[in-house]
Amino acid sequence: MSSRSFDDLWTMLVESDESTRLEAKTASQTGKSIAETISAFSNEPSLGGGYLLLGVERTSPNPPIHYRIAGVPDPDKIQSEIASQCRDMFSVPIRPQLSVHRVEGENVVVAFIPEADDHHKPVFVKSRGVHNGTFRRVGPTDQRCTEDDLAILFQLKRGSSFDETPLDGTSFSDVDPKAIESYRRARSAHPSADELLEMDDRSLLYALGASENEGISSRLTMAGLLLFGKQASLRRKLPLARIDYIRVEGAAWMADPEAGYSSIEYRGPLLTIIPKLINQVLEGIPVAFSLRQNEVHREDLPLIPKRVIREAVVNSLMHRSYQVHQPVQVIQYSNRVEIKNPGYSLIPFERLGESGSRSRNNIIPSTLHDVGLAENKGTGIPVMRKVMEKANLTVPVIETDRVKDEFRLRLLSHHFLGEPDIQWLSQFRSLGLSPMEARALIMLRETKEIDNATYRQINQTDAHTASIDLRRLRDLGLLETRGGGSAVHYVEGPNFALGPELNRQLRPETRPVVLSPSQRQMLSALRQELPEDILDSIDRLKKKASREVLSSIIRGACAARPMTVDELGLLLSRNPSHILKRILPDANLRSERINGIVYYGAGEATKRRKKQRSDAKPAIGVTVQLTDQQRQELRSLRQELPEDVLSAIDGLKKRTQPEVLQDIILEICSVRPMTSYEIGLLLSRNPEHLRNRNLRRLLFLKKLTYTYPDEPRHPKQGYATVDNQAGSR
């Protein structure tokens, strides 16, 4: 986790807001709240620590959320304060990793707070005591620990797992002899059968960690009762440690209240009910017949391979949290199996699927491994993925939620992108869907919802690409947003079911625009020139917005700079001819023809407001007094440039022809990619003016390209010549 770059952190923040691992604060927010965050990052089990971004300000309280770089006036002082707090304020010293980043001419401090070792937990603020000064990280918030939370942290400190806990009111009389017999029978077939089988039953339970000692009145441990307990004893002591098997007609959860469904409760020793549950699930999966070479009789095989079902069921029962009083649910739909168990994954989401395991229970996995039901090597998810891919099925889709303390696994009995899927997707041919977007629509059709994590898994892509593609599908009306922040997900949009009628039925003003790569880059450049309030209005724009709303947004956009009708259509995802005929006549804009192209600028009232806003800006071309740090940065930049470029820069006048200035910018960016701040520093020009008047023009002419083409508003956005773009990132 400590290897995250600032660029990665910034992308996480602007795309997904603050999260379990990321907190943004201004320079002034370094008092009480930062101490709580440090405690939370240090304590949260299996989180791996978290990041503080200092010098970042949230500019909008409501979605869509925006952040800006506010800067830290004295980064050395802030770093010293954080280091001192981490050393002196807490029950154990904390060693943060601190770094300063120069972004948009401002300093931003990044502090990585590592997770404390288990034997140091709980980490609390000394002046407030363990009960009032200990915090955990729940979603994007710091929560004061409850007594149950503290019990978990102290258990980690002792190095024991919850399933090792002795249960009062239990004894050897609560053991089901059939469960012990099942263990002995399975163990004897194992290649490494050993002296365990020679022990009597009480000694065997003690050796496995299933009881406190070998006496007849010895208490059973949590694992002992779960693995070997009688049904009546489990109902008495652990009434919700059961498995609910639910079969639903159709592909949606109770979509039709009148539709039938059936459910079975499984309660009993895990050693005997796991095989029954696996067979129950397999019976509900459609089968396909297989005829092996040189065989006469066919073999019926479930569409979801048996090994995948076994791994899924066993993993849910041995890795679940038994501290949460909630049953495991196995829900069988017509097209998939979903398994939900209490207890989020202790492996970070990004590492799910890698080798290696971390279990919240010690005894249950070990015992299931003894009888050949489980592996203790962390291979469950990788095996499931490999087997599903080999069967040409959708990879398992995983959701792990720390806030709900829940883990969910989806297994689709659907051959992905088969002939029926290709035929179904053909109805969207005119929308120019990418293969990844096509997979997303199939997943939505099958499961009725999709989110960023699901998109990443089925397409093996990153969070940022997933966000861009999902927003595009939303803008096309194929998806509709539900929830907010980290809980945002998508359901079927109004155009999802239109199929071939999509383009014909949509009115010209609401018809979705399918963008080419060059149009996407142009749109990115346009959005970079607009203020946050206009971008917010555009992002909130509905398909059937009124003329008054559209006129207001257009006036605001044209106040930033003159626009063509095609540019307005691109910004608003509207048909340009509709904007020209229906909206512009009422927008009170001035039109001006330049080189045969009509530009629309602000009306007189808007023009006066724009002039008032610009009065405070330094005049273009006027040298601004530089700070000592800026002088040092300028010296470093000039050392990178060849003499002929430096001579051209030194010969610039306050009023320079745009073509001359743009030629020098190309020479500068041919040395290495440069930010607008660096170019402005070299040329003694206002970076904002350079972006609006020169850099955008060079982007349009394809003489320059972004270093972050998918993130035009990236704080470290740079500009490279086309010949130099290969080394731009």
Steps between C-alpha positions, in 0.01 A plus 500: 500500500786741569604492134205713380611805301339841537350460153327176607371659819367805318320281246345297783382820668342672199347179364372336819520766773654426840510132590609248760866559408496867401425824687540854360543804723597865468813631671293634791340162583796353688369498856258264673356346180836400359587318826177299468583411140853389595357275774244355256755424227730339760229277651281380213574127459645394165461850354874538452495864610369807321588833341449860603506766227565840659448814296190379313162670528156370417325759282147356484303345788267298277558255212669528259785558747792719395833567668765760437862544601499762778863456601692493828673831585777344711543129412803456727299618799207270418729199462669575832162534675373168362824318587491642856134406549563146377796466736349649817117500491424129471532190714785381275726704272386509136746551216321674212649526151489869400563660162441838333375534142496814288166517319363798304758722667386395848643261759301191600608275789431125476513301825481121493394359840595130524279246673638416844617149582226296667690485829502882516123537458289676605678826408330785686548868583665491843332814636153354429556145623434169333119521516467854358815528292495183286362519145432270207464585132148431369458611140627859471440572870684463832278322754566482875540135598215325677562235766464232230759680284743515791445129568602422141816714527599343833443156349743589221743614766487155662557334163194274520211466256132516590436135421745405779274661762355252757120507522340498843226244549649246259664163559584173329130407520430762230713312245329307219668155472417492127715810447801336668442188294486713185833662592669164567369352175615797287833522682577131452471544124750785513858410397641643822278315746682513835483435871188718536290205389640287784371739770172464680231756416566742787877502434432550129280806562763650731777439245294672230431803721134413523494480882668668795651176636446124491255483792142389448369832638744710298348793313494483122657781303300696244663290225431177692126569515482616137693203364371219724196635690157344514221683321313575825817635665572726202145635511535569873844668497539634143148539360608713200808299402296322236486496120188614317465346155249700291388414148342791310302472178648735242810720501397771750451497876126465559419706191149351500348463851265234361784292357594194694821441688624230731744504790678242713678566831821307556602471863741237626870414524690648206670168428168342407298788353764635258474199261118518518500872419739454204272230353193719558653786300617270219149357463367849421754579225409424136703218349663443163586154374854400411615198298864422555713344231463119475208510747153363421296663777456870534584691819279781634711786633373809686562827312686631804775244572469300823845610618394865486187432706702306757759776536230766528297319768801397708660847484179667615475276809862494610575871440172648625488706817330305777501814714223635278168339585374442150455190281683426178269532200531284188257644243439305181356699208414364158830631357739519794591406856569768761658428838495768771679456829564733793857626521682711240812362333815540707694513173483849339273504194790579264678180612204262483595224262868503590660208680510524878234481766403678819225344705303641792458141622784259575345167598216469248722537187759264645243229573332534160845472343555176694198338333580630149222758480721809507843630413700712744702665225271783394430336164119501517427811293782445245378143445139613452606765247717258304233228486224747399715649222584152372126426484444826305293643786504845657770522765369499859388847601597598854370775726654566840349773718672610820206723600239224474762245612393273217652293218305405188595267214311469170537203267321528165396183315529695177739446209636850455484666156357190338289513184179605684687788666647619170153499346353689796778762491441568130203719593749753644729493195438866414632610842855383431540298820845376595547130596526600868177702481330204331601269787359755746161500326487120506584500870228760561249292304582192706529652850293821468779719642868578454759711681860609451647196677296257289598679178868478599478128571319388185725718281825479700545877486568785743258714702548815293428330165195333655367838622538661157327213319214474751436875476489473121243218519305714748511798261370276223200423719590132528580527870346694786689598815395382845663582834793734553866512597653156546150342481421626148377234259300484178174341394327482163450846350200621297664410166615151601187324378445708183735288290473570125251780569758694704620749239164531327294572810732750666437862401794683339563714805525199731668253264823376661819605328750224421844656522804415296843501672577847357164633623571359847833684509334821380230463767769454764670820385172694504411387852839606629425859402171521689452603865380246756145640528438462125642146503274414794197626305600299192554183704156537663328571169201277432404368158179704489639827638303816430612768254556740789741258671688431177519872419640576846772235467590615149532861617731390779713291264525780242600742776810286558590533131322527161361165382388353169165325478682167450699557819179576691341182364806302612491649851128445551464167309236669283441519128675820376219581258248488786716738706534736201126512420335468842740619771741763368230749387393545865850489655589871448840424350721693260611321183824572316633340182874423507660331198158384386407345838224651717583538871246588767617722785347645815226760474566850635393425857706181512790677336502762778497230768787319329697827485442558872630152579807549287594842643682334788711278272850607408533641150609251240869527433571709811776349711370396842721529807636151562550332836838352589368150427365608160836656413671172585246306290554741209878456517459120493262518204730726298791261555303233310448711188746547208653841436295581189173446692624714791594776255151490348343519846721792603408684180125484566313828528198568716281498191594202285319346205326175604676307222842607632410409856362163392817417308706562814259286705552214255877538533471490881273193503725317254770487770265328746130515596422822689209615716324830429651630824853421378434651157353812662803529727738477205307748285392738781137442394181423685460116487121530466536732202751263342258209541206689351674680212801292402514149644142422402571614144807277479298207635232562237764508225640172641843656546479439876345220698407458867725294726176387671264480200214343699526753785508854355456653846780296656702721741825395333367527145782556255544570130730307269574535132352217297848363424581504873178344634643148546694618802235731633405296810 
